[in-house]
PDB file of C-alpha atoms in Angstrom:
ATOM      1  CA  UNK A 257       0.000   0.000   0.000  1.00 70.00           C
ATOM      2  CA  UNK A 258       1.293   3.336  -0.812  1.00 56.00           C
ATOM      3  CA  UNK A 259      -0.053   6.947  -1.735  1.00 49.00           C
ATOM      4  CA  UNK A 260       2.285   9.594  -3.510  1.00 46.00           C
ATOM      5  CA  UNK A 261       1.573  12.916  -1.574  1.00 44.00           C
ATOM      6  CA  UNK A 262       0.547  15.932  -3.476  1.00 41.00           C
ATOM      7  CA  UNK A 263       0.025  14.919  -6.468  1.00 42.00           C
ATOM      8  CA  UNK A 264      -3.442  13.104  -6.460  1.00 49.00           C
ATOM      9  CA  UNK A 265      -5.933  14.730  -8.618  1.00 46.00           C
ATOM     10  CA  UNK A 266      -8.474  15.916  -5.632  1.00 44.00           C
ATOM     11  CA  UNK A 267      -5.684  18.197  -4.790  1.00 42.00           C
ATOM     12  CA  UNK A 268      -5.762  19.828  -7.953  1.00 44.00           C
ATOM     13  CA  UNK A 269      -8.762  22.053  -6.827  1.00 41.00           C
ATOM     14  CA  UNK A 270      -8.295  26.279  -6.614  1.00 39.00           C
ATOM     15  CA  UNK A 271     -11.170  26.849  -4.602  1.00 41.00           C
ATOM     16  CA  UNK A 272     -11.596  25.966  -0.682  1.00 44.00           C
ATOM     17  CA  UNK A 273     -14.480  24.128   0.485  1.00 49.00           C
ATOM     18  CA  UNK A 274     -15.372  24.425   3.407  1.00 55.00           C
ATOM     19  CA  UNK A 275     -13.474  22.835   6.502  1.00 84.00           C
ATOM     20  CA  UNK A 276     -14.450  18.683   7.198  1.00 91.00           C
ATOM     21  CA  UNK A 277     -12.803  17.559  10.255  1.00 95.00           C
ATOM     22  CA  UNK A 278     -11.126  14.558  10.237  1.00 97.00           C
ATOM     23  CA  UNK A 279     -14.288  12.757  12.114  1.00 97.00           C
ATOM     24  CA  UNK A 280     -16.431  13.366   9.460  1.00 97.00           C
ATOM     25  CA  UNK A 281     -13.943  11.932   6.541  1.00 98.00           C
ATOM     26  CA  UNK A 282     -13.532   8.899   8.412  1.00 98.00           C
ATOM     27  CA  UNK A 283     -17.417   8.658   9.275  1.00 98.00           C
ATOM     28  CA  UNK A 284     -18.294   9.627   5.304  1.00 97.00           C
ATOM     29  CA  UNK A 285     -15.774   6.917   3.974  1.00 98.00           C
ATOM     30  CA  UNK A 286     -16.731   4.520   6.402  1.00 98.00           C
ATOM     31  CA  UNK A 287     -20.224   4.353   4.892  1.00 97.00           C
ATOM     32  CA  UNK A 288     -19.394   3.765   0.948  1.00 97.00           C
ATOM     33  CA  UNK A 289     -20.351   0.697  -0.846  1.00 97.00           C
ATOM     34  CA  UNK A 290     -17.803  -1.148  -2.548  1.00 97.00           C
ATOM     35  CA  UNK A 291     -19.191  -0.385  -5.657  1.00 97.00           C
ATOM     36  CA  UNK A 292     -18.271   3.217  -4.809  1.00 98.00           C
ATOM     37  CA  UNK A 293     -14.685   2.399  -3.624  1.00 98.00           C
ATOM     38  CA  UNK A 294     -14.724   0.502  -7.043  1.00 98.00           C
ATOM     39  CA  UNK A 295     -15.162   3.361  -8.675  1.00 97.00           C
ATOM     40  CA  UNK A 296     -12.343   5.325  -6.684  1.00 97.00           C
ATOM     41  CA  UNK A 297     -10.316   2.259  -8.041  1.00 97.00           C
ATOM     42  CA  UNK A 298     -10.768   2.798 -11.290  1.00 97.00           C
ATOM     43  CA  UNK A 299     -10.047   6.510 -11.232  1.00 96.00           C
ATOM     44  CA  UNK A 300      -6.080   5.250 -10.575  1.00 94.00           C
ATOM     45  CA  UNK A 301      -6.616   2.824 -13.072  1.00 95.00           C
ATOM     46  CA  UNK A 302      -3.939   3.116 -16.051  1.00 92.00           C
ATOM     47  CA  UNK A 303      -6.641   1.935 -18.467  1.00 91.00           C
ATOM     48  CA  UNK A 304      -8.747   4.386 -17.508  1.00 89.00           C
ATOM     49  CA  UNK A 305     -11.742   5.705 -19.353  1.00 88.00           C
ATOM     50  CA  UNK A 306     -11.437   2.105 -21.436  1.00 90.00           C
ATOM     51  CA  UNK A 307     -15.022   1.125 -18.753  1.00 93.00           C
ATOM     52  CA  UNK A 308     -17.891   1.737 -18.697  1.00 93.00           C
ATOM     53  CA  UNK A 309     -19.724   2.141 -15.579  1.00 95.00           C
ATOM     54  CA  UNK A 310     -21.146  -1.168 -15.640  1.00 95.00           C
ATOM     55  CA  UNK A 311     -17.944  -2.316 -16.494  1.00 95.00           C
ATOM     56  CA  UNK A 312     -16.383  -1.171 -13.644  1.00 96.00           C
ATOM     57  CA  UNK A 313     -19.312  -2.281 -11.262  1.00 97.00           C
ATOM     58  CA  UNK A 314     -18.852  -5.923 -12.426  1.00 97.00           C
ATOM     59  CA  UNK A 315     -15.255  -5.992 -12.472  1.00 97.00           C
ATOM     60  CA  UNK A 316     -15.094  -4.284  -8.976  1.00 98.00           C
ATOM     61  CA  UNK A 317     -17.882  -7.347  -7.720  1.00 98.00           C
ATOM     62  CA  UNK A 318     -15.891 -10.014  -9.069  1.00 98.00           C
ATOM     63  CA  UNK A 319     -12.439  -8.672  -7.292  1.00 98.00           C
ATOM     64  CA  UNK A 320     -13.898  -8.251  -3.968  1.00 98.00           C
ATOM     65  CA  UNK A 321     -15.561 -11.672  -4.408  1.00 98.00           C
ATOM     66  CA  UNK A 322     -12.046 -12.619  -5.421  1.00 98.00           C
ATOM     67  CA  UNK A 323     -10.163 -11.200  -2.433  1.00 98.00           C
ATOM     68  CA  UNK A 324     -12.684 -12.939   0.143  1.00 98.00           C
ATOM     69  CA  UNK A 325     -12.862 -16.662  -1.309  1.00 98.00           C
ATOM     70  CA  UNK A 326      -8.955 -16.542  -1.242  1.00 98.00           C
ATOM     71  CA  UNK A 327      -8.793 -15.045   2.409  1.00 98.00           C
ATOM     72  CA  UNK A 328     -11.565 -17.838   3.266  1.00 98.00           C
ATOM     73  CA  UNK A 329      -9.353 -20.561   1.255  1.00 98.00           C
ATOM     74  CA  UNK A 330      -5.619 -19.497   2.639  1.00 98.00           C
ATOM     75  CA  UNK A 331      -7.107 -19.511   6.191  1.00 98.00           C
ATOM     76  CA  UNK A 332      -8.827 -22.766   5.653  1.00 98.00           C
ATOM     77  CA  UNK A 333      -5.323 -24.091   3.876  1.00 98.00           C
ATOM     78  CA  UNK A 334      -2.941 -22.745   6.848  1.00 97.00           C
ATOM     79  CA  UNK A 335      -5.233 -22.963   9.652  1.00 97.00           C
ATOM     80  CA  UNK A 336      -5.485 -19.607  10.671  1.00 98.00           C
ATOM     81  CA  UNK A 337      -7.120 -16.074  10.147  1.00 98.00           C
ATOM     82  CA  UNK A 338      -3.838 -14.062  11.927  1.00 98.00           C
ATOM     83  CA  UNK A 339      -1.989 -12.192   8.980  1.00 98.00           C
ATOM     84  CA  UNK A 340       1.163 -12.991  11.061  1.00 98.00           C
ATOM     85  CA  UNK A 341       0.418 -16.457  11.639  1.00 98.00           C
ATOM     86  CA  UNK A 342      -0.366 -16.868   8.211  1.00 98.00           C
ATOM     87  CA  UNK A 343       2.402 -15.017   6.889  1.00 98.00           C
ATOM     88  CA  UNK A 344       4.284 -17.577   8.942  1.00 98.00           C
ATOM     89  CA  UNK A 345       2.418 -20.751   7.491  1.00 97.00           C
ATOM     90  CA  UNK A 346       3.158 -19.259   3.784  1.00 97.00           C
ATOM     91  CA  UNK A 347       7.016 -19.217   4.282  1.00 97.00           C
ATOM     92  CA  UNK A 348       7.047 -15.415   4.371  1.00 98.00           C
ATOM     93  CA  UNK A 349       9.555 -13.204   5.863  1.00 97.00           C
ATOM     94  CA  UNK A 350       7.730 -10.040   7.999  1.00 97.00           C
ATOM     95  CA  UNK A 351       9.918  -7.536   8.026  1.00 95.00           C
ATOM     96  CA  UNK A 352       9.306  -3.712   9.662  1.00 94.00           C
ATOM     97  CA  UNK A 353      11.293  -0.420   8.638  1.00 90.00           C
ATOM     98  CA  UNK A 354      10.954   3.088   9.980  1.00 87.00           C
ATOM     99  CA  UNK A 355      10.880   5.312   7.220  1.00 69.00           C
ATOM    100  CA  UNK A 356       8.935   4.765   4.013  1.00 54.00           C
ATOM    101  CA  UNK A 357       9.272   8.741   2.880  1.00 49.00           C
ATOM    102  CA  UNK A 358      11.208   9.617  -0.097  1.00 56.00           C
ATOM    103  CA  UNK A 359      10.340  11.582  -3.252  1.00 49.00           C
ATOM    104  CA  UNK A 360       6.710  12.362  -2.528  1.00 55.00           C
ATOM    105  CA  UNK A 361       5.596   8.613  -1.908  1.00 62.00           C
ATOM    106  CA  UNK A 362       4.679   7.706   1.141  1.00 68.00           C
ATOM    107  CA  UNK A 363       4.860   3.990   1.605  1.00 81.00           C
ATOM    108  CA  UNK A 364       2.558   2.158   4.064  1.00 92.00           C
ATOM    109  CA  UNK A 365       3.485  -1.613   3.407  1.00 94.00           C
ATOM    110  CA  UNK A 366       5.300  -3.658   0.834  1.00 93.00           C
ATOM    111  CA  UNK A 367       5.360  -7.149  -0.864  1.00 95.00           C
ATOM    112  CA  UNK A 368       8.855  -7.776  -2.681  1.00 92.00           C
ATOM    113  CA  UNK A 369       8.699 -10.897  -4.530  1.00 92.00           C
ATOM    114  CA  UNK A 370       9.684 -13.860  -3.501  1.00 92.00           C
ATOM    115  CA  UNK A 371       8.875 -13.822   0.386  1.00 95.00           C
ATOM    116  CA  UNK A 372       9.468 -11.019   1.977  1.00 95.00           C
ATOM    117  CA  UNK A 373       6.387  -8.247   3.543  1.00 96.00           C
ATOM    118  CA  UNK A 374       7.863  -4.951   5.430  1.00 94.00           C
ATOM    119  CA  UNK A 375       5.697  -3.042   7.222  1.00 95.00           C
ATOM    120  CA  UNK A 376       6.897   0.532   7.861  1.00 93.00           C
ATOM    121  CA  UNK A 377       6.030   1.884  11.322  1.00 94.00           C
ATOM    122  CA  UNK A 378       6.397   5.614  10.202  1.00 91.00           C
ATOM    123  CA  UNK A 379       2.930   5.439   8.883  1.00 92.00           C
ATOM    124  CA  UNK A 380       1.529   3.516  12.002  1.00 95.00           C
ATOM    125  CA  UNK A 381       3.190   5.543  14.420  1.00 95.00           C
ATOM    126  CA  UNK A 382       1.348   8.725  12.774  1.00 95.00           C
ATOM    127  CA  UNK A 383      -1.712   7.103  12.917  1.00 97.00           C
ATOM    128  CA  UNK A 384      -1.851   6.577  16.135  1.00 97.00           C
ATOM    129  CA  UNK A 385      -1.077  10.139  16.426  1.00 96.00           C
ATOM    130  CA  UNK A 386      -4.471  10.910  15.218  1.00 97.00           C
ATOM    131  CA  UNK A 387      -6.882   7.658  15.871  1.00 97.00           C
ATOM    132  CA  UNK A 388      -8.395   9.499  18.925  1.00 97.00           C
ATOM    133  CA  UNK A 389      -9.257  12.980  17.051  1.00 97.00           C
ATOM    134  CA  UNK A 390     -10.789  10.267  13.830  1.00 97.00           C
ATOM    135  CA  UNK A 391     -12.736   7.748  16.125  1.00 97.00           C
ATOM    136  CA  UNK A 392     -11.612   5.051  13.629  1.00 97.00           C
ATOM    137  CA  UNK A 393     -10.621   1.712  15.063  1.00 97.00           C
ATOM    138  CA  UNK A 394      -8.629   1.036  11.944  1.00 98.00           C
ATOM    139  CA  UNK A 395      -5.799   3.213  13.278  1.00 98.00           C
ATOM    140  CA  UNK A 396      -4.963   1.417  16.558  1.00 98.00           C
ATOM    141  CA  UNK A 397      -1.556   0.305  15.771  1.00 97.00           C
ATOM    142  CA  UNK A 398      -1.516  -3.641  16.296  1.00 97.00           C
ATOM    143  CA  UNK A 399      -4.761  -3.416  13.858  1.00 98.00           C
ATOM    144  CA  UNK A 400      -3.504  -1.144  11.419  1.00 98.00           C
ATOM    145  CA  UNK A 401      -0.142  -3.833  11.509  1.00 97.00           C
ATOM    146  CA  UNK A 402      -2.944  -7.172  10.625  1.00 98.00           C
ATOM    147  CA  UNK A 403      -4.534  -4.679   7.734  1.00 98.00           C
ATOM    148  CA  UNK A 404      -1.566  -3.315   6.612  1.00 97.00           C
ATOM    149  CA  UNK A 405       0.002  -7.194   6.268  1.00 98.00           C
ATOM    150  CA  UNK A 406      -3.207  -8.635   5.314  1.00 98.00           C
ATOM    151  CA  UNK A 407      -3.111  -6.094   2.687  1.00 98.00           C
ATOM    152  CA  UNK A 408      -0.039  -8.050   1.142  1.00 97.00           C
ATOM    153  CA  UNK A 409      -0.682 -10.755   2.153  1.00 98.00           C
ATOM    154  CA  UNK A 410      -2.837 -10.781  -1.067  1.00 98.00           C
ATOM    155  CA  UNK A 411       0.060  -9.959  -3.321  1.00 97.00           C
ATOM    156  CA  UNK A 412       2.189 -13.153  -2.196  1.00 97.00           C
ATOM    157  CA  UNK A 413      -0.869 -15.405  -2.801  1.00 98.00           C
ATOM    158  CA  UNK A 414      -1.112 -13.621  -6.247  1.00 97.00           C
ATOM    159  CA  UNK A 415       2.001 -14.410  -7.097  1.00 96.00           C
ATOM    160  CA  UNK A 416       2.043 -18.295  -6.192  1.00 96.00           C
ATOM    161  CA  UNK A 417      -1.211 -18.721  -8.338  1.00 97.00           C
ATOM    162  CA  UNK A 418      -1.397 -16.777 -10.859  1.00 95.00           C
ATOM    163  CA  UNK A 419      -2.777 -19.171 -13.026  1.00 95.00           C
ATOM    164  CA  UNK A 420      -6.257 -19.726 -11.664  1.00 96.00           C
ATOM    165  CA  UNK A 421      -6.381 -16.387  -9.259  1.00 98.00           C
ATOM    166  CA  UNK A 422      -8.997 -14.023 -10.885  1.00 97.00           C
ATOM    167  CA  UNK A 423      -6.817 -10.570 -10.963  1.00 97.00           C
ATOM    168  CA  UNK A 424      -3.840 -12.945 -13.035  1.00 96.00           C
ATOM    169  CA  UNK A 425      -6.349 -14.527 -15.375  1.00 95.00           C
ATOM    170  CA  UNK A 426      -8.438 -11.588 -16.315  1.00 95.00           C
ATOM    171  CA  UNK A 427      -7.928  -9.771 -19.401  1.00 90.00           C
ATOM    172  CA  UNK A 428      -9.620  -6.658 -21.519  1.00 87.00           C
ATOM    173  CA  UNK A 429      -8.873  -6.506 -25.295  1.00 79.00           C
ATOM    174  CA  UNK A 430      -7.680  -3.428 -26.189  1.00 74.00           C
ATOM    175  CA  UNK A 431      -8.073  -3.429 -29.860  1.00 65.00           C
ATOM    176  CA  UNK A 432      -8.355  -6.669 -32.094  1.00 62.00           C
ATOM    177  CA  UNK A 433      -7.217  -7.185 -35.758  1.00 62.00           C
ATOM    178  CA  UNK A 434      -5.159  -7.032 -37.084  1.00 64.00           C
ATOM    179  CA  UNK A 435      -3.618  -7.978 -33.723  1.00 64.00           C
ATOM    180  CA  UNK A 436      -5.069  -8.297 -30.659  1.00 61.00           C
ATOM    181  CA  UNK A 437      -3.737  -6.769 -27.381  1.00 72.00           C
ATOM    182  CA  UNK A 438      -4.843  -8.282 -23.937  1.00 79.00           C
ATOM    183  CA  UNK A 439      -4.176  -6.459 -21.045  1.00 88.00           C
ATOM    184  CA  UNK A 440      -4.075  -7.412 -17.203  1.00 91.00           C
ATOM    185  CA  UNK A 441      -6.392  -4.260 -15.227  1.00 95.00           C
ATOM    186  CA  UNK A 442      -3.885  -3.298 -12.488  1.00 95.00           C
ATOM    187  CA  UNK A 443      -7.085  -1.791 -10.251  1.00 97.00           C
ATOM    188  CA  UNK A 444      -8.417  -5.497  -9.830  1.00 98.00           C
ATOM    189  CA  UNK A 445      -5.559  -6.265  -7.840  1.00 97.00           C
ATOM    190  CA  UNK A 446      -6.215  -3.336  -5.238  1.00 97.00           C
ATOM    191  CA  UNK A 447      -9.975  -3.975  -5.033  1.00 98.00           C
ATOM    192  CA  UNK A 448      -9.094  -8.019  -4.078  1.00 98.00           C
ATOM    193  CA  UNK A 449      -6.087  -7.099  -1.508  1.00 98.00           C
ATOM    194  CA  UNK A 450      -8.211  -4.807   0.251  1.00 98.00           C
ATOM    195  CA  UNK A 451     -11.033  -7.183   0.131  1.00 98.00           C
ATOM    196  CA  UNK A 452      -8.750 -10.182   1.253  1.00 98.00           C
ATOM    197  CA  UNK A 453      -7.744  -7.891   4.769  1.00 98.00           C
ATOM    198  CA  UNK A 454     -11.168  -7.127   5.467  1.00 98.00           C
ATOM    199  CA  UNK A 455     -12.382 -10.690   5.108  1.00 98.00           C
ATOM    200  CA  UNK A 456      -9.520 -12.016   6.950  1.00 98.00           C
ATOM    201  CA  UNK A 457      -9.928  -9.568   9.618  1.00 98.00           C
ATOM    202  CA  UNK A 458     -13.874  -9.764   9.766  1.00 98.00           C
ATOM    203  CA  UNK A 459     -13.387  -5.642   9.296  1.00 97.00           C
ATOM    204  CA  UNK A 460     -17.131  -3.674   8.728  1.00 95.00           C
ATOM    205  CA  UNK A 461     -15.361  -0.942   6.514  1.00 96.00           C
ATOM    206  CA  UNK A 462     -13.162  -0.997   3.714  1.00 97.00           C
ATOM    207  CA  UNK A 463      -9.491  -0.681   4.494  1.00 97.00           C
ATOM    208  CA  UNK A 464      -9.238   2.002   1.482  1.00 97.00           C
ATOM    209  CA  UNK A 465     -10.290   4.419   3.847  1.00 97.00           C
ATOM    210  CA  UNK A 466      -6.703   4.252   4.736  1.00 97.00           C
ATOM    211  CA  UNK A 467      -5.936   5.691   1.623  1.00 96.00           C
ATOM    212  CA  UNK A 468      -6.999   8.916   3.416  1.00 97.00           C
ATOM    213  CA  UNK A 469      -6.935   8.530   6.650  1.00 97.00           C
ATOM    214  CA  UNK A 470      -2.949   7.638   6.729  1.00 95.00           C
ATOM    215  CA  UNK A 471      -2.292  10.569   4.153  1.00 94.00           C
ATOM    216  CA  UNK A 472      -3.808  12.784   6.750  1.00 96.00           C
ATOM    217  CA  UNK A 473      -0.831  13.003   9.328  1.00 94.00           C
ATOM    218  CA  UNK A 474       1.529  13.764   6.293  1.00 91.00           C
ATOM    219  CA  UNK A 475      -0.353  16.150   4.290  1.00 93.00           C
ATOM    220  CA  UNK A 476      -3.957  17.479   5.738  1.00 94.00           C
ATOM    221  CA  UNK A 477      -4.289  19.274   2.029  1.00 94.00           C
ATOM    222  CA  UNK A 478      -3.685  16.207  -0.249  1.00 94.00           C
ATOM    223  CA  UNK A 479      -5.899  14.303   2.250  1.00 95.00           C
ATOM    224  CA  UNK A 480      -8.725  16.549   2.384  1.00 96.00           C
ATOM    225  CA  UNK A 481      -8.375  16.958  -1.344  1.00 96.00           C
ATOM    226  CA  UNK A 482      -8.329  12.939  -1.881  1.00 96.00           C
ATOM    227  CA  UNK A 483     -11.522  12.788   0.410  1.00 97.00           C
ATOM    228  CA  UNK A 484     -13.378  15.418  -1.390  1.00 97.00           C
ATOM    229  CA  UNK A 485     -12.699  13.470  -4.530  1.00 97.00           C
ATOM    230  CA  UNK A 486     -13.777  10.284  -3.897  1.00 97.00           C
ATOM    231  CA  UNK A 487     -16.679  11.676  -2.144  1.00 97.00           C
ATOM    232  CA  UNK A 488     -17.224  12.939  -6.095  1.00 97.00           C
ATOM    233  CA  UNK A 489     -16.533  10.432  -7.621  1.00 97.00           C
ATOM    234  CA  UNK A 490     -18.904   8.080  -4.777  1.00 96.00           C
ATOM    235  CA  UNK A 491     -21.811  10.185  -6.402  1.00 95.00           C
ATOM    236  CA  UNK A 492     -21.646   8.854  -9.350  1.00 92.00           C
ATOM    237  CA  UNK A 493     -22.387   5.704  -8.093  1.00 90.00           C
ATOM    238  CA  UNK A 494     -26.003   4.077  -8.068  1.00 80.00           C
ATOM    239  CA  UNK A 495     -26.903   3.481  -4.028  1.00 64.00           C
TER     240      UNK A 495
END
């Protein structure tokens, strides 16, 4: 999981709105659909504007479903619902680093093929900083650690069977004769990871809230801006 700070789109706005406290980001985020983060995951999609709407809604469903039948069949595989524990089971090495920060990218968690997850406690340490003042459990630091691994946790499983795991397989033809182009839809990969932590985890809210909520301590502009856009981009979204 990572953001790059100041240069999301939502911060590309010249007039103020006015002031949302941090509260009422995490309360607003807390409620979309995952149709509506779908859509947020599409709008950092590299193919972007190759979907329709529908598109995107049954991509979006079939990642999410992706993300929990694989959290439902590693546990069931390994024994265990613990992201550490699991981690363990999988032959992966946990690893944690301090500082993520360098050149605008902030860098909550990593998966580095072959085996190997770090977790970077800048970003936890900060969050902590404001989980009080945001009233989201999310942000409690040994939780935000399960997400945060959880999150790649995903990413290793991707990699081991990518034959038969539904963000490997699936394709979108870009253009056909006189040769045809299939493409892998980066966003897919997102939507399942963040569904795979929140099924794992028995979570009630999407973890891309942390998109957000762990920009905030870093940059309250970029964050604010970020919110403001998905909230946008949320409307566009059938209820």
């Amino acid at each position: 999981m990572k953001k790059r700070i100041g240069q999301d789109r939502g911060q590309d706005h010249h007039h103020p709105t006015a002031a949302v406290s941090l509260r009422q980001m995490a309360d607003r985020l807390a409620g979309l659909s995952t149709a509506q983060w779908g859509r947020y995951a599409f709008s950092r999609e590299p193919l972007e504007g190759k979907f329709t709407p529908e598109q995107m809604r049954v991509y979006t469903e079939k990642a999410d479903a992706c993300g929990r039948q694989w959290a439902d069949r590693m546990a069931a595989q390994y024994g265990t619902r613990t992201p550490r524990l699991l981690a363990q089971a999988m032959g992966l090495k946990v690893e944690e680093a301090q500082t993520p920060v360098g050149g605008g990218l902030v860098l909550f968690a990593q998966f580095v093929q072959p085996d190997t997850v770090t977790i970077f406690t800048d970003c936890i340490q900060k969050a902590a900083s404001i989980q009080e003042e945001s009233g989201c459990p999310l942000l409690l630091p040994d939780r935000l650690r399960e997400i945060l691994l959880g999150h790649e946790l995903f990413h290793a499983v991707e990699e081991r069977y990518p034959k038969e795991i539904y963000t490997r397989t699936e394709k979108i033809q870009l253009w056909r004769k006189p040769f045809s182009n299939l493409s892998s839809i980066a966003c897919l990969s997102e939507i399942a990871a963040m569904a795979f932590a929140a099924r794992l985890l028995d979570l009630t809210v999407s973890p891309y809230l942390l998109d957000v909520l762990l920009v905030y301590p870093y940059d309250q502009a970029a964050a604010t801006g970020l919110y403001e856009e998905i909230c946008s981009l949320a409307e566009c979204v059938p209820s």
